[in-house]
PDB file of C-alpha atoms in Angstrom:
ATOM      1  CA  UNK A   1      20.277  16.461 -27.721  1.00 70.00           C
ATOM      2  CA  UNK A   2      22.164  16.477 -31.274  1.00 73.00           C
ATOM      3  CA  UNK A   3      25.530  15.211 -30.812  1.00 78.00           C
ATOM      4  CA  UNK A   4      26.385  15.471 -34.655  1.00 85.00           C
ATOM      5  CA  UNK A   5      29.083  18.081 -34.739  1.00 90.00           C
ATOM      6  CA  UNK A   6      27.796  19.262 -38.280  1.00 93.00           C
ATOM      7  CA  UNK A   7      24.265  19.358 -37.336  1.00 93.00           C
ATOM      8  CA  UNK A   8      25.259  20.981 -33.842  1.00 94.00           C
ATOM      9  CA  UNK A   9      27.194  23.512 -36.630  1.00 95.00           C
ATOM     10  CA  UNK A  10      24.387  24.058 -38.450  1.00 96.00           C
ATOM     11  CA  UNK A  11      21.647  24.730 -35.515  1.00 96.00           C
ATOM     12  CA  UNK A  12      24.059  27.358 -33.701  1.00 96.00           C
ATOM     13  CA  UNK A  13      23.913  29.197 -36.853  1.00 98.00           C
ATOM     14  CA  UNK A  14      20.354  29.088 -37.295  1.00 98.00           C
ATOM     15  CA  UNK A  15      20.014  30.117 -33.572  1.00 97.00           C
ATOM     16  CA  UNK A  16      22.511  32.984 -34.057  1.00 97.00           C
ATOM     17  CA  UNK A  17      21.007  34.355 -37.314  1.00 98.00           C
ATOM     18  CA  UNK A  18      17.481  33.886 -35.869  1.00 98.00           C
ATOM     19  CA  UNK A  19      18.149  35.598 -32.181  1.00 98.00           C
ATOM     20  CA  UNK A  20      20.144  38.791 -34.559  1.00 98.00           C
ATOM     21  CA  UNK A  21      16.628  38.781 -36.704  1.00 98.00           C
ATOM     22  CA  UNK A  22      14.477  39.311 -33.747  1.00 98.00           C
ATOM     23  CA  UNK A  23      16.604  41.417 -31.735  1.00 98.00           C
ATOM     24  CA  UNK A  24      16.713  43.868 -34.865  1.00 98.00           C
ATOM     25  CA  UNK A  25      13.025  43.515 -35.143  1.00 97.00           C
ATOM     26  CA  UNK A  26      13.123  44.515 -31.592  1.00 97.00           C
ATOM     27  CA  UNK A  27      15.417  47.291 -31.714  1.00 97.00           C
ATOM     28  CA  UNK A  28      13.214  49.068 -34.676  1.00 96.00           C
ATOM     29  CA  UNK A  29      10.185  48.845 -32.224  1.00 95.00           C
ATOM     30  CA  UNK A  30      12.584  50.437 -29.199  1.00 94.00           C
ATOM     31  CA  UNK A  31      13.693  53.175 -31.764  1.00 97.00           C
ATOM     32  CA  UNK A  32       9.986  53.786 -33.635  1.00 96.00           C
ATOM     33  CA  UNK A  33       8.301  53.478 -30.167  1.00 95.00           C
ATOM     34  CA  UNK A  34       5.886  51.649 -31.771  1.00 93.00           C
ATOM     35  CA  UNK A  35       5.184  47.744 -32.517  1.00 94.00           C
ATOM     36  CA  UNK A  36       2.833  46.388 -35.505  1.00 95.00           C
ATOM     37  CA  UNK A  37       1.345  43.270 -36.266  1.00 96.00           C
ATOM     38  CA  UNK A  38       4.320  42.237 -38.595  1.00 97.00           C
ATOM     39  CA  UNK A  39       6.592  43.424 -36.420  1.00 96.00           C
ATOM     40  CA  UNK A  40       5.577  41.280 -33.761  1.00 96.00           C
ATOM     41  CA  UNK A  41       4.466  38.235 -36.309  1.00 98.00           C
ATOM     42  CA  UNK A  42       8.244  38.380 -37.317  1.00 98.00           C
ATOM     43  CA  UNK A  43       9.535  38.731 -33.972  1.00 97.00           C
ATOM     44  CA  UNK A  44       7.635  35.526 -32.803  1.00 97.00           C
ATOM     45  CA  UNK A  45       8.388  33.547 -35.738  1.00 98.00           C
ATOM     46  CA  UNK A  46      12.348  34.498 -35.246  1.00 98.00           C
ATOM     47  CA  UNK A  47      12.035  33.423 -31.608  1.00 97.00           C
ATOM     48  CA  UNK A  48      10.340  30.011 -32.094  1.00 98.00           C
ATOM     49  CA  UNK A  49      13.384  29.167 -34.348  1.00 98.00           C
ATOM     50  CA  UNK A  50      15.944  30.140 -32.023  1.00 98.00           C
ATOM     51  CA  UNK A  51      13.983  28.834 -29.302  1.00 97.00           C
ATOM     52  CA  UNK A  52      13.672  25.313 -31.208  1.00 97.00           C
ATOM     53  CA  UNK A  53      17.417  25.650 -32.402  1.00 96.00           C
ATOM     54  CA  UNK A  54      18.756  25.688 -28.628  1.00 96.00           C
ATOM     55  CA  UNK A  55      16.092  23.386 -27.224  1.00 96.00           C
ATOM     56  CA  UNK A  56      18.027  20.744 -30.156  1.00 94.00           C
ATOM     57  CA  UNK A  57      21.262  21.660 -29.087  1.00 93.00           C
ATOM     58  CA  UNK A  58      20.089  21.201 -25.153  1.00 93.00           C
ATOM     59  CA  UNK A  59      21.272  23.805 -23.979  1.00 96.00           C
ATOM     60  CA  UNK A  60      17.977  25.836 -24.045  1.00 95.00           C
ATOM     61  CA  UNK A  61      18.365  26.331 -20.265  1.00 96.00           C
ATOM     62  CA  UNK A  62      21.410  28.479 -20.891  1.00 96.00           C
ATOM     63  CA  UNK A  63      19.494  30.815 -23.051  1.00 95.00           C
ATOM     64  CA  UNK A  64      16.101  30.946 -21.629  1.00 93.00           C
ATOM     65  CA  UNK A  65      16.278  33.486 -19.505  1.00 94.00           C
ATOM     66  CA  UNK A  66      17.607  35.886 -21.727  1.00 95.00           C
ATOM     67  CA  UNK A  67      15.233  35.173 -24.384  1.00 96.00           C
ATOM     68  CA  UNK A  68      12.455  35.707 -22.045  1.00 95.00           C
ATOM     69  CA  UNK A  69      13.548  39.034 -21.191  1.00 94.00           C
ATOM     70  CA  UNK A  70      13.404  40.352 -24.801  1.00 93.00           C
ATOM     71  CA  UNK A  71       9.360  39.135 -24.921  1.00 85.00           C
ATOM     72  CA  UNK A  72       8.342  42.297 -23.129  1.00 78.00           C
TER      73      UNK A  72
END
């Protein structure tokens, strides 16, 4: 776990910014009814860096669940 407060500052925002890029990715799919390659390349790659972002902050058990509900 990160204890830097400015590095802690700086991986909330990239786990923010990436967990608003794939849940618009997945809110296009929900409103197209359809889901493309990109669209789910994008999604994944979005994830991953939220998913890394909160594992470095350790508190990836707070946000796991909800994460995994978004991957179907």
């Amino acid at each position: 776990m990160i204890t830097d407060k400015n590095v802690q500052h700086e991986l909330l925002k990239t786990a923010l910014i990436a967990t608003d890029n794939y849940l618009g990715i997945e809110k296009k799919a929900i409103a197209s009814n359809a889901v493309n390659s990109v669209m789910m390349k994008e999604f994944i790659h979005h994830y991953n860096i939220a998913y890394q972002a909160f594992m470095s902050l350790g508190v990836l058990n707070q946000h796991e669940e909800y994460m995994k509900n978004h991957l179907t």
